[in-house]
mmCIF file of C-alpha atoms in Angstrom:
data_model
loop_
_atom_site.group_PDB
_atom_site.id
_atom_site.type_symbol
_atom_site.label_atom_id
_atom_site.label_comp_id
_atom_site.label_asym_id
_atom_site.label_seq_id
_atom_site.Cartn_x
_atom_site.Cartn_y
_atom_site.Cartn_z
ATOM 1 C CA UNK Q 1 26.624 13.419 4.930
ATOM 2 C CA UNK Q 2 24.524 15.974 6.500
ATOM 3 C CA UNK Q 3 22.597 15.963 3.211
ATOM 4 C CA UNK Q 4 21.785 12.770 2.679
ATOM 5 C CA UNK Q 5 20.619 12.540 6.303
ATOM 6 C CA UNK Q 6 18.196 15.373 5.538
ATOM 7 C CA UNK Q 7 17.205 13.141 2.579
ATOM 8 C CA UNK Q 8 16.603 10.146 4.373
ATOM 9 C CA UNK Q 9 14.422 12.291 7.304
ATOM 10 C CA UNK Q 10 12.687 13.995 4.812
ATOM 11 C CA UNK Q 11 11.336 10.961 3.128
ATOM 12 C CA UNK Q 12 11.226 8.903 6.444
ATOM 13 C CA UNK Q 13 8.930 11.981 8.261
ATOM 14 C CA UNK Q 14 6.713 12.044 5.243
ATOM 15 C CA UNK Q 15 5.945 8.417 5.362
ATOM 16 C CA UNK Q 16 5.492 8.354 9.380
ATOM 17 C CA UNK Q 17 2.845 11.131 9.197
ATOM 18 C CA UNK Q 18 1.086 9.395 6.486
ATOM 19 C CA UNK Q 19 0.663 6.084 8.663
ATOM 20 C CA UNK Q 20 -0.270 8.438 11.999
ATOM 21 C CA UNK Q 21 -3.024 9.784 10.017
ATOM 22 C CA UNK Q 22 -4.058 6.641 8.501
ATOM 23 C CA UNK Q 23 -4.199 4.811 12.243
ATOM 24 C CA UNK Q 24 -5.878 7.895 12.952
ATOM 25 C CA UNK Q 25 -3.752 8.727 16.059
ATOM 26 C CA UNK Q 26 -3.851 11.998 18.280
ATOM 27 C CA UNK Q 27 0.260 12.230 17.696
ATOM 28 C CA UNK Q 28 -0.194 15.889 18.667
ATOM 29 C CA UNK Q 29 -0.963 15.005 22.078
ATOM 30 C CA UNK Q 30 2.044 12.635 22.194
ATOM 31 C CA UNK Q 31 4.813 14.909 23.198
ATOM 32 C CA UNK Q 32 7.934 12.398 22.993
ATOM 33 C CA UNK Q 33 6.498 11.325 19.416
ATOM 34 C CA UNK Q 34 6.414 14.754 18.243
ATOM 35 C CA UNK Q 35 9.678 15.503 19.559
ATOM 36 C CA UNK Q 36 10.984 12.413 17.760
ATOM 37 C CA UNK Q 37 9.502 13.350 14.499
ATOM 38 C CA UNK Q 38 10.690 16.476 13.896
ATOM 39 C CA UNK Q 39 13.846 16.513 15.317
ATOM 40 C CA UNK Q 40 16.978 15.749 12.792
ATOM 41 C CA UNK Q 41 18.765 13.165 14.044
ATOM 42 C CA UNK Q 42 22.284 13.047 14.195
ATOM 43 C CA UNK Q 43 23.861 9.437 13.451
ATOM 44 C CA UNK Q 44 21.934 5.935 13.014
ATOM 45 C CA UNK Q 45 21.153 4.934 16.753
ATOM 46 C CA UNK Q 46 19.006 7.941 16.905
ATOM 47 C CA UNK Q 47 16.981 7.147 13.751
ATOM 48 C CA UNK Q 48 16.864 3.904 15.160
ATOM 49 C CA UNK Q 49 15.810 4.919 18.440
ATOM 50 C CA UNK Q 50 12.952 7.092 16.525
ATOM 51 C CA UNK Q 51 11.610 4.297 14.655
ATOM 52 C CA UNK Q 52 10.800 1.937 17.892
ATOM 53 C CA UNK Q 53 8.997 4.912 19.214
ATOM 54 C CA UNK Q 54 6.618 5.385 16.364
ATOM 55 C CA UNK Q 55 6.040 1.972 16.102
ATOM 56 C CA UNK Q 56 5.237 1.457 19.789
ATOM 57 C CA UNK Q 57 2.897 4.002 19.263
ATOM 58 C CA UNK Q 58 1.087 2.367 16.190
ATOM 59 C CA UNK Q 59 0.162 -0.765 18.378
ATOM 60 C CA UNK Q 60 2.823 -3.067 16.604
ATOM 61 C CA UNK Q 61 2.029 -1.782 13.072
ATOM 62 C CA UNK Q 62 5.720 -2.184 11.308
ATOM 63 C CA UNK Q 63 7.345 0.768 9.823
ATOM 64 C CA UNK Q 64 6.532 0.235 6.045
ATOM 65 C CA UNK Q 65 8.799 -2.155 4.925
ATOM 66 C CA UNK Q 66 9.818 -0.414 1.548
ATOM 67 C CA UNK Q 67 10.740 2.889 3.141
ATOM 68 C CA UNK Q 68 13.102 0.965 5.711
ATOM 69 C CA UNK Q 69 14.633 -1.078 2.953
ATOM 70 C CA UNK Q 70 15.479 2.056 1.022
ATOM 71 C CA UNK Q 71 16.598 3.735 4.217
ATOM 72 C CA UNK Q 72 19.093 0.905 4.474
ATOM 73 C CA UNK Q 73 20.437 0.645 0.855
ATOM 74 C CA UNK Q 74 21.237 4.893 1.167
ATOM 75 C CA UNK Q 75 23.233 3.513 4.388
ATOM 76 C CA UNK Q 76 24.929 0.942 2.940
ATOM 77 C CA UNK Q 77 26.188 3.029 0.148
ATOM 78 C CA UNK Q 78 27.112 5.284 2.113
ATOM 79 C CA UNK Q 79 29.225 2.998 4.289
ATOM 80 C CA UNK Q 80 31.338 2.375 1.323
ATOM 81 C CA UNK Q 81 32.034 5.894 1.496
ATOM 82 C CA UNK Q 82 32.428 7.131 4.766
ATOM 83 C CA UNK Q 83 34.079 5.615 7.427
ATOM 84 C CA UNK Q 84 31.955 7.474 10.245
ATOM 85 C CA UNK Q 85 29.097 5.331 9.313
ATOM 86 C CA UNK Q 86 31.368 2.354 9.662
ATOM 87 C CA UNK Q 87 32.170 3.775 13.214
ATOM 88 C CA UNK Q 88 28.283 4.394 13.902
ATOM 89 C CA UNK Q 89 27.470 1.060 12.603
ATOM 90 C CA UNK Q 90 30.010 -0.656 15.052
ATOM 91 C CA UNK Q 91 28.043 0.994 17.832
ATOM 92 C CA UNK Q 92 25.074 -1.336 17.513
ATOM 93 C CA UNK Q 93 27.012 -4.303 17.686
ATOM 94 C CA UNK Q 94 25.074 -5.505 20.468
ATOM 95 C CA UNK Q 95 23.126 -8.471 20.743
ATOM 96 C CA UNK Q 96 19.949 -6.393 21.346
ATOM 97 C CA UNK Q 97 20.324 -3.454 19.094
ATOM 98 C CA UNK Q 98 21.890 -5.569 16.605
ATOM 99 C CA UNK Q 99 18.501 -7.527 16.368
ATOM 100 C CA UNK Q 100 16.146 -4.292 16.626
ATOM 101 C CA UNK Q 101 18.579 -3.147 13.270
ATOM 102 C CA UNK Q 102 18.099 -6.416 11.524
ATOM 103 C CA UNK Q 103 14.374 -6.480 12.215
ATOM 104 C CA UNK Q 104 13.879 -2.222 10.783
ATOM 105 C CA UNK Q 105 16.448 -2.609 8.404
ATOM 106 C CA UNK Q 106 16.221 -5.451 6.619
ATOM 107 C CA UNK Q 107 15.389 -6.387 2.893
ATOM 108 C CA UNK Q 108 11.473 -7.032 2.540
ATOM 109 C CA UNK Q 109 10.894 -11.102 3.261
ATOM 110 C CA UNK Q 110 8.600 -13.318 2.412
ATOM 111 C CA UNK Q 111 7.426 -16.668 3.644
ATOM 112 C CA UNK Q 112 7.034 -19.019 1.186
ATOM 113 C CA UNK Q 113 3.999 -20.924 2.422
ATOM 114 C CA UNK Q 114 2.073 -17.749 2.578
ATOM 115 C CA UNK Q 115 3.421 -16.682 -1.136
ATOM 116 C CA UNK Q 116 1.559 -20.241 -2.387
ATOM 117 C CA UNK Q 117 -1.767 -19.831 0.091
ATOM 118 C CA UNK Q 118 -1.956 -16.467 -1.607
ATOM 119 C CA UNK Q 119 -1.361 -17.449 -5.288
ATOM 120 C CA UNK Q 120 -3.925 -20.247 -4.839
ATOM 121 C CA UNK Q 121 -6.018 -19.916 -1.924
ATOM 122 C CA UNK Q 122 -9.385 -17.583 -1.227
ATOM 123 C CA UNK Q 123 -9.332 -14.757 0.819
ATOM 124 C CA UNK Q 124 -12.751 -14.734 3.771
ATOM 125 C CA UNK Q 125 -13.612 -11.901 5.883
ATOM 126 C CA UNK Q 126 -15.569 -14.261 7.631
ATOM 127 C CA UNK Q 127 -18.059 -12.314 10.702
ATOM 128 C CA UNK Q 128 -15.877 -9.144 11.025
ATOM 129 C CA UNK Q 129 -16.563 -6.652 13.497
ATOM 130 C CA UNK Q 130 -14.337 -3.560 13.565
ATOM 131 C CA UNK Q 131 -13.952 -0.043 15.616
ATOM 132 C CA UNK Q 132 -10.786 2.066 15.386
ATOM 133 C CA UNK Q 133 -9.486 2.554 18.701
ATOM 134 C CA UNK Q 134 -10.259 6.130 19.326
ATOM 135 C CA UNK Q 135 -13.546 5.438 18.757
ATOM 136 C CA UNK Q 136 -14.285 2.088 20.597
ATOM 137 C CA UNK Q 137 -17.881 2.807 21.097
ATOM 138 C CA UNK Q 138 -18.822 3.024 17.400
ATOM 139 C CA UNK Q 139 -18.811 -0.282 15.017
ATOM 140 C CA UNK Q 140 -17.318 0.676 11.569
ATOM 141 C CA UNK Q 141 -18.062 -2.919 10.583
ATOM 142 C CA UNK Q 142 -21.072 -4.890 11.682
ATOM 143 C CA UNK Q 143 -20.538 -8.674 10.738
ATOM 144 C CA UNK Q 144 -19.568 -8.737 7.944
ATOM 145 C CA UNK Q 145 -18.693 -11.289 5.389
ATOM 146 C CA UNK Q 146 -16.986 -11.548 1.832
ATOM 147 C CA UNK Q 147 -15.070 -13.956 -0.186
ATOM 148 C CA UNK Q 148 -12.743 -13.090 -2.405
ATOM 149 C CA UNK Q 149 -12.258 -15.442 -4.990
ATOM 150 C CA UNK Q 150 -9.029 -16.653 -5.977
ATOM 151 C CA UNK Q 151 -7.761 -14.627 -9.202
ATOM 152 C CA UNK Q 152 -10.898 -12.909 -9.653
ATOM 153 C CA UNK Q 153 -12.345 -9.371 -8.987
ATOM 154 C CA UNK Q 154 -14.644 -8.251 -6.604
ATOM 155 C CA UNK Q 155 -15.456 -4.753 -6.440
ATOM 156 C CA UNK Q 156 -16.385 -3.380 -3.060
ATOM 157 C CA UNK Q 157 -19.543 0.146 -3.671
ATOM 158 C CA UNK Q 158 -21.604 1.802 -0.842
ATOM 159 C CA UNK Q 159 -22.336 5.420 0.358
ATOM 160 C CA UNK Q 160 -19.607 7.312 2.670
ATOM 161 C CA UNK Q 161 -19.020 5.634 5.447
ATOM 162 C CA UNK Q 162 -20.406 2.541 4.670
ATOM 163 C CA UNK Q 163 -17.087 0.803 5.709
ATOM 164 C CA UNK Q 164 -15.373 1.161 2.009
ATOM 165 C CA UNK Q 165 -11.880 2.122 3.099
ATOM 166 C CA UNK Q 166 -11.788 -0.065 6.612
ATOM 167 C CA UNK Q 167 -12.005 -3.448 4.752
ATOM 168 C CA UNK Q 168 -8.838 -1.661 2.984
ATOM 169 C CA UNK Q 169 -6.839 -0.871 5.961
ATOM 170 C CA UNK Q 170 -7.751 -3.991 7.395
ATOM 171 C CA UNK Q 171 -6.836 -6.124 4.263
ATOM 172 C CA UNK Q 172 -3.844 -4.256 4.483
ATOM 173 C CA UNK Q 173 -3.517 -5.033 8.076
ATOM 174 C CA UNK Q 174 -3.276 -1.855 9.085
ATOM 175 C CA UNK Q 175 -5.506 -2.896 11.536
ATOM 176 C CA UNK Q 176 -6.803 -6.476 13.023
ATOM 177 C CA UNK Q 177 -10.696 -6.958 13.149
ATOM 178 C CA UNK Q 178 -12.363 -6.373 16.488
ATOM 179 C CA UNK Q 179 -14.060 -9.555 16.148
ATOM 180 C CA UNK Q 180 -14.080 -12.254 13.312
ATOM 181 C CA UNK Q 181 -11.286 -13.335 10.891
ATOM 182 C CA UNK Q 182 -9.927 -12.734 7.953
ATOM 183 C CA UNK Q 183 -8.245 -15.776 6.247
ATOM 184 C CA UNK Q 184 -6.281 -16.894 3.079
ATOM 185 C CA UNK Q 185 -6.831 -20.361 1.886
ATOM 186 C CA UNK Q 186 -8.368 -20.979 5.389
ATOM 187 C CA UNK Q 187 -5.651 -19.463 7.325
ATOM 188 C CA UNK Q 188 -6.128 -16.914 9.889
ATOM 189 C CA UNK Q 189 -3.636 -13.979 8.098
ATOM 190 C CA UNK Q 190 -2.701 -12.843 12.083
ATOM 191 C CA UNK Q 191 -0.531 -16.332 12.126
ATOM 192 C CA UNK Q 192 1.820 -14.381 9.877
ATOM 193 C CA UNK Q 193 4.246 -12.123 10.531
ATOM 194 C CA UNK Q 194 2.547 -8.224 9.139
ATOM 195 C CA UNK Q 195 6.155 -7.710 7.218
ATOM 196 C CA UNK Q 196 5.652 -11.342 5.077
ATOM 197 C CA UNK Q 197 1.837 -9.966 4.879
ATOM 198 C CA UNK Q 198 3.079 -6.373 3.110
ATOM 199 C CA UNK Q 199 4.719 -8.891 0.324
ATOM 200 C CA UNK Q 200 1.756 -10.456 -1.156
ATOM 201 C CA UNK Q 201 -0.168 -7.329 -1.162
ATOM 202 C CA UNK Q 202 0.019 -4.090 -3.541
ATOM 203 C CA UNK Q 203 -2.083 -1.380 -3.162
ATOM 204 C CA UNK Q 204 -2.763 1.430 -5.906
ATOM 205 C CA UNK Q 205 -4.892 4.476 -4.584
ATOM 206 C CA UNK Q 206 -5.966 7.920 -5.902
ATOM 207 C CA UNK Q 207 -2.576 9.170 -4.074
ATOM 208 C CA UNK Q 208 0.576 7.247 -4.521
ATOM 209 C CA UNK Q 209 3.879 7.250 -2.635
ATOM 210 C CA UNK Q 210 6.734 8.721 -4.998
ATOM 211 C CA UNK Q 211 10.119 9.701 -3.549
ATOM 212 C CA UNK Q 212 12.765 12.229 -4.035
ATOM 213 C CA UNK Q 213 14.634 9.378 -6.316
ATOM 214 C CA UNK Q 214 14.992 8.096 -10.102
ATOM 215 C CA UNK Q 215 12.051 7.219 -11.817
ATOM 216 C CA UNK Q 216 13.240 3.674 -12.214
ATOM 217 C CA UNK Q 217 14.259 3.946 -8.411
ATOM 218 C CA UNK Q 218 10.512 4.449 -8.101
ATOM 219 C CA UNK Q 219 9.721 1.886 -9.851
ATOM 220 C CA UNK Q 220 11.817 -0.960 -8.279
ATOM 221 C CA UNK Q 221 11.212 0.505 -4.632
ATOM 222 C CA UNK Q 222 11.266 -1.825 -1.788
ATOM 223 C CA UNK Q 223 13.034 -4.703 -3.717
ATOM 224 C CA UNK Q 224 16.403 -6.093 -3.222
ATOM 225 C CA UNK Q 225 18.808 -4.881 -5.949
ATOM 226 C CA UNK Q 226 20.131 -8.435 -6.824
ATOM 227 C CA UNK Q 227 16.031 -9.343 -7.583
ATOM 228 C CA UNK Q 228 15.547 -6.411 -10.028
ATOM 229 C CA UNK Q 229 17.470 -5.247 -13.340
ATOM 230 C CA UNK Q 230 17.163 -2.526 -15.950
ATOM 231 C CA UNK Q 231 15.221 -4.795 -18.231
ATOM 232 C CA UNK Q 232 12.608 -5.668 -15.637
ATOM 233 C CA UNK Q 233 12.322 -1.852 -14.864
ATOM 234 C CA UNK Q 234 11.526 -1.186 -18.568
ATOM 235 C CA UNK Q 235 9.479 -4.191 -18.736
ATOM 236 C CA UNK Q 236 7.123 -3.546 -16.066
ATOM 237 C CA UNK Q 237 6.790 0.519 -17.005
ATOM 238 C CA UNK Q 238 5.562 -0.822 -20.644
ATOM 239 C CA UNK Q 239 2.728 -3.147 -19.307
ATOM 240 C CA UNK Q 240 2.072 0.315 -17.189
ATOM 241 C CA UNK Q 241 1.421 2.344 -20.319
ATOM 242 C CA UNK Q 242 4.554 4.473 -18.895
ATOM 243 C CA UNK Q 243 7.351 3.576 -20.995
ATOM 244 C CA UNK Q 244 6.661 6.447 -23.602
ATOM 245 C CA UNK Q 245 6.364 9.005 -21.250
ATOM 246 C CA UNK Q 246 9.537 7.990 -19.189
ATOM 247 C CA UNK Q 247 11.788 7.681 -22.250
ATOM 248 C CA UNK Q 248 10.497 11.179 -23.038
ATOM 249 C CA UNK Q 249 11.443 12.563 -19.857
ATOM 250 C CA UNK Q 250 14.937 14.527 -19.798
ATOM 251 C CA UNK Q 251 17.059 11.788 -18.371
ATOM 252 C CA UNK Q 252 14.581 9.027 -19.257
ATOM 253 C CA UNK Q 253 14.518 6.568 -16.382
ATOM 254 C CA UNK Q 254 17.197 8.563 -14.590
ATOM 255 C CA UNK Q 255 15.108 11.197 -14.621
ATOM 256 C CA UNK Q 256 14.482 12.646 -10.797
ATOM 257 C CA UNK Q 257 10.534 13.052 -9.922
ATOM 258 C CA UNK Q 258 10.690 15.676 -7.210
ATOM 259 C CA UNK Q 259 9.574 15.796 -3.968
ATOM 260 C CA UNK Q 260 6.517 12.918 -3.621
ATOM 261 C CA UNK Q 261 6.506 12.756 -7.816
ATOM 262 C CA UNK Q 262 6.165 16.439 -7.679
ATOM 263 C CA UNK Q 263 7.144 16.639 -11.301
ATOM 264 C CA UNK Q 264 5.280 14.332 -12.621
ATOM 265 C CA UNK Q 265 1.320 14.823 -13.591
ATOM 266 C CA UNK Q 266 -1.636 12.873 -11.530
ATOM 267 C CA UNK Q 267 -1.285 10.057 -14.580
ATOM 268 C CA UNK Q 268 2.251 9.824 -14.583
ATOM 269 C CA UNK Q 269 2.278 9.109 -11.062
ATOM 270 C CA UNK Q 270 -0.481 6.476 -11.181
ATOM 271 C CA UNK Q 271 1.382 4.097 -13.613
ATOM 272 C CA UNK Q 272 4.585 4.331 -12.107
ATOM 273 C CA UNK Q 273 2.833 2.689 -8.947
ATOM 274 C CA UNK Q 274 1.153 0.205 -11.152
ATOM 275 C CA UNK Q 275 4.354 -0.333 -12.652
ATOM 276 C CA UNK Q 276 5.828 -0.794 -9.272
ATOM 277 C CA UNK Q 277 3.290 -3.478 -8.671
ATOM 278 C CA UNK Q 278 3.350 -5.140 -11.769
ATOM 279 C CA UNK Q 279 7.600 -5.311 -10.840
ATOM 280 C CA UNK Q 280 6.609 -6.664 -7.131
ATOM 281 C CA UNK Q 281 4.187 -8.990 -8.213
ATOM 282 C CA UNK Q 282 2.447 -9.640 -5.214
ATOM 283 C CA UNK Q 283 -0.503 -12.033 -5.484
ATOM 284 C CA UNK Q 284 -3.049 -10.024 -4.206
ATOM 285 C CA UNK Q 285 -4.355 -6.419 -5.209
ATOM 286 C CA UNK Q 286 -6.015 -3.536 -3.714
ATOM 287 C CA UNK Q 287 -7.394 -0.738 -5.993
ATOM 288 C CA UNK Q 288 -8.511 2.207 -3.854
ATOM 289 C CA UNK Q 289 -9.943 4.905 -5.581
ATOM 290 C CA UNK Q 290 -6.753 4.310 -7.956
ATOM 291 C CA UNK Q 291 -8.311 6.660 -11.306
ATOM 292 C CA UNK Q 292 -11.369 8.928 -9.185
ATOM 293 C CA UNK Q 293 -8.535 12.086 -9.861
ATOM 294 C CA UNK Q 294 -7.498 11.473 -13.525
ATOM 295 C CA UNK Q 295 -8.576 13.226 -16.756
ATOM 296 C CA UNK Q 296 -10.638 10.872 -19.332
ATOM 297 C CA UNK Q 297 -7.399 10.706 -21.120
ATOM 298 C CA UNK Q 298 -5.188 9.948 -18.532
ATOM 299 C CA UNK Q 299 -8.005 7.680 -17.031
ATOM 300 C CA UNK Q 300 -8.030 5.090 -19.713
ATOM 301 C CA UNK Q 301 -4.417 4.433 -19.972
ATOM 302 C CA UNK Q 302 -4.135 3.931 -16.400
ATOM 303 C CA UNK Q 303 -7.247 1.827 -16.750
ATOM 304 C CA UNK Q 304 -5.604 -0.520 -19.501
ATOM 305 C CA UNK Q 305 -2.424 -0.575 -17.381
ATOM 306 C CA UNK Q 306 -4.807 -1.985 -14.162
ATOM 307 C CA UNK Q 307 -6.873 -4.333 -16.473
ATOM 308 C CA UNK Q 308 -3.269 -5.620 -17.213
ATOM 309 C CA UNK Q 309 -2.333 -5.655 -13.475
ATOM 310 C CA UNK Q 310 -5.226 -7.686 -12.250
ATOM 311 C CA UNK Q 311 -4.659 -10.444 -14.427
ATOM 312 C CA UNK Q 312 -4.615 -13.698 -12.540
ATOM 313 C CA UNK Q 313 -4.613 -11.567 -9.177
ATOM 314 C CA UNK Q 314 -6.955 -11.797 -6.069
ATOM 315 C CA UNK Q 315 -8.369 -8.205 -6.465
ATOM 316 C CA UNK Q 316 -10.466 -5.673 -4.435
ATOM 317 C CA UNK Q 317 -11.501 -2.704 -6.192
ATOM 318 C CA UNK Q 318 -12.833 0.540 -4.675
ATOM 319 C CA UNK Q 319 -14.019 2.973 -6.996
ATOM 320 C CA UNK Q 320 -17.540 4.842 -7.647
ATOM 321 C CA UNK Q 321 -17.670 4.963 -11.395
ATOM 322 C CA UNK Q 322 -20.065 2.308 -12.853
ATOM 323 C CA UNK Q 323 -17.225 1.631 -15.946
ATOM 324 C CA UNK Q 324 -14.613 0.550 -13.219
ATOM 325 C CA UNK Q 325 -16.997 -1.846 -11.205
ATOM 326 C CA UNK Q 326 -19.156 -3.265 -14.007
ATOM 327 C CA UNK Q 327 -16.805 -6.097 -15.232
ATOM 328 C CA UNK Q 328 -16.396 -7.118 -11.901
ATOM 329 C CA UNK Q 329 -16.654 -10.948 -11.114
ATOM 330 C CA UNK Q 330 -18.672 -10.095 -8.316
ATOM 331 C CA UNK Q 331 -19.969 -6.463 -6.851
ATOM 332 C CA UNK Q 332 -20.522 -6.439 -3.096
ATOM 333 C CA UNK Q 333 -22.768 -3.607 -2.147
ATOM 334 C CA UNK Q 334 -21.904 -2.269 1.551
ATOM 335 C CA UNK Q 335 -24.108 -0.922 3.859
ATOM 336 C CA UNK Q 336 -24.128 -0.482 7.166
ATOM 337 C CA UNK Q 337 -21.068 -2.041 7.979
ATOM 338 C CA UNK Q 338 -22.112 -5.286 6.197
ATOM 339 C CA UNK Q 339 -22.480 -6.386 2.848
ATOM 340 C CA UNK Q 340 -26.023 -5.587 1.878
ATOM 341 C CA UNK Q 341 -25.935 -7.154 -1.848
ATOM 342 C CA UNK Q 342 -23.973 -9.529 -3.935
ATOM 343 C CA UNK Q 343 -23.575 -10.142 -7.862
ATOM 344 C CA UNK Q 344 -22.739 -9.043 -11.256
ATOM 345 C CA UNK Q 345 -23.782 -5.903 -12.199
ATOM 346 C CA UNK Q 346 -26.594 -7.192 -14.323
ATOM 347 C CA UNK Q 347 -27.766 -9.232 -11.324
ATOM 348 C CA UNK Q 348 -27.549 -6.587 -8.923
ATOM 349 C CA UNK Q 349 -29.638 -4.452 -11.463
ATOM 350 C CA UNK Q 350 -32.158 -7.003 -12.243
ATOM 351 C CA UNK Q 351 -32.701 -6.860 -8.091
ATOM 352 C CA UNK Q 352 -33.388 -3.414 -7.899
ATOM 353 C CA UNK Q 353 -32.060 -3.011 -4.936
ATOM 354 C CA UNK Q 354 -29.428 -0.354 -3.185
ATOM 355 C CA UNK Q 355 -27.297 -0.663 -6.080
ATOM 356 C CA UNK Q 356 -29.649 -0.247 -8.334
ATOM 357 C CA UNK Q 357 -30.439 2.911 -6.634
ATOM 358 C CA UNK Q 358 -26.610 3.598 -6.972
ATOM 359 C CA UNK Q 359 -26.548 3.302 -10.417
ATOM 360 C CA UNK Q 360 -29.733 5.450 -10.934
ATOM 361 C CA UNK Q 361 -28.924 8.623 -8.843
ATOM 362 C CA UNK Q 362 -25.317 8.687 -10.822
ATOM 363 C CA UNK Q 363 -23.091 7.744 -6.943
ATOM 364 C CA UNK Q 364 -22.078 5.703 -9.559
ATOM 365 C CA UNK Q 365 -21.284 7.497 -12.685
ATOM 366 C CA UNK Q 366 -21.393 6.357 -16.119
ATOM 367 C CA UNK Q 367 -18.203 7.783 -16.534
#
């Protein structure tokens, strides 16, 4: 018992400090949050108890969805088990504990209206001012405006700190804009709840999340286990490019990857998320920086796995190499805070403008 607790806090700890740093909170300064994190806790009402005070302190932000689903399904099997977690889950029988467990605990959900706005409907950042809250005083964003076109991609370039990664987080809704809107299909996304948001939306970066579990467990992370079988595991790893590599791996699919895909290389790791995706099939994609750390090798066959991913998706893609960007539907250039430019790449050239100037001092490489 004791070991799967450590387990569960291990993961659970790893994915908490990830989000702090994201949201860019002083934790350190918060002793009761610090005290929460690093302390083992005991028996459920504690975890539970830890989870409502990292989320107060994330402004409302839910606990990643995926992590509290798997969290749940190592409970429930252990409650087949063990009759002390029968005994610890008859202590939150109350009305108002019951419904904090339901609302961590549960199975990602998804609202069906936003599901169809998102498989059909345009997504507008539409005047969007933004500041993280440590830094109130200084605008990140400056006004700024982009459509996303339905099933299309639009690939998002600009120097550091030209607001790349903060149309990300907020996209991801990590944050909510300081001023402005962003909308799907002309719906303000706030009306929705931030857990039906996380379902429509995948995200592939330069780092992604593995945990201590199976690679298939990897693979189908986050979904319910009556929504997902073997078959769709394979199925989704071979539009990945990772199906040869897994079936080579000792235990093939049952093979463990180590602490955060520890034994797995920076490519292996890369189309197991896209994999992931592919299995979650969420209409709407975010590509951040998802092949800047691969080998040419590895590179291309995570780049054939993402040209497969974004088909028919609503796509933003972050990257600074011209042979990721340049097949783009559109190319927004930002500057500033706001988008200075807007085309294909052989528009943009033709304008000479910043990207053109991009291009031609190699901050976008041809690569």
């Amino acid at each position: 018992m004791n070991i799967v607790w450590e387990k569960i806090m291990s993961t659970l700890r790893a994915q908490i400090f990830g989000r702090i740093l994201i949201q860019k909170i002083e934790f350190f300064d918060k002793y009761k949050v610090v005290q929460g994190l690093v302390n083992t806790f005991g028996d459920l009402r504690g975890t539970l108890a830890a989870v409502e005070r990292i989320n107060s302190v994330l402004s409302g932000a839910p606990v990643d969805d995926a992590l509290a689903y798997g969290l749940e399904r190592e409970l429930k099997q252990k409650t087949m088990d063990d009759e002390s977690y029968k005994l610890v889950l008859a202590n939150i029988s109350t009305e108002n504990n019951q419904k904090n467990y339901l609302h961590y605990m549960s199975a990602l959900k998804t609202s069906s209206n936003l599901c169809n706005l998102a498989w059909s409907g345009d997504i507008c950042l539409e005047d969007v001012y933004f500041s993280y809250p440590l830094r109130p005083d200084v605008e990140i964003l400056n006004g700024l405006n982009l459509r996303l076109k339905y099933g299309t991609v639009t690939a998002l370039v600009g120097p550091s700190g030209a607001g790349k990664s903060t149309v990300v987080q907020l996209l991801s809704r990590f944050y909510e804009p300081t001023r402005g809107c962003i909308t799907v299909a002309g719906e303000d996304v706030r009306t929705f709840d931030k857990s039906e948001w996380a379902r429509v939306v995948s995200i592939v970066n330069q780092e992604p999340v593995l945990f201590s579990v199976s690679v298939g467990e990897n693979i189908a992370y986050g979904l319910p286990d009556e929504d997902v079988s073997k078959e769709d595991v394979i199925k989704a790893a071979k539009a990945a490019n990772a199906h040869d590599f897994i079936i080579s791996l000792p235990q093939g699919y049952d093979t463990l990857v180590g602490e955060r895909g520890g034994l797995l290389s920076g490519g292996q790791r890369q189309r197991i998320a896209i994999a992931r995706a592919l299995l979650k099939n969420a209409p709407i994609l975010i590509l951040d920086e998802a092949t800047s750390a691969l080998d040419a090798v590895s590179e291309r066959l995570v780049q054939d796995a993402l040209n497969h991913l974004m088909k028919g998706r609503t796509t933003l893609v972050i990257a600074h190499r011209l042979s990721t960007v340049q097949n783009a539907y559109q190319i927004a250039v930002c500057s500033e805070g706001r988008v200075a430019e807007l085309g294909t790449h052989f528009e943009l050239l033709a304008k000479k403008g910043q990207y053109a100037s991009l291009v031609g001092t190699q901050r976008l490489a041809f690569e």
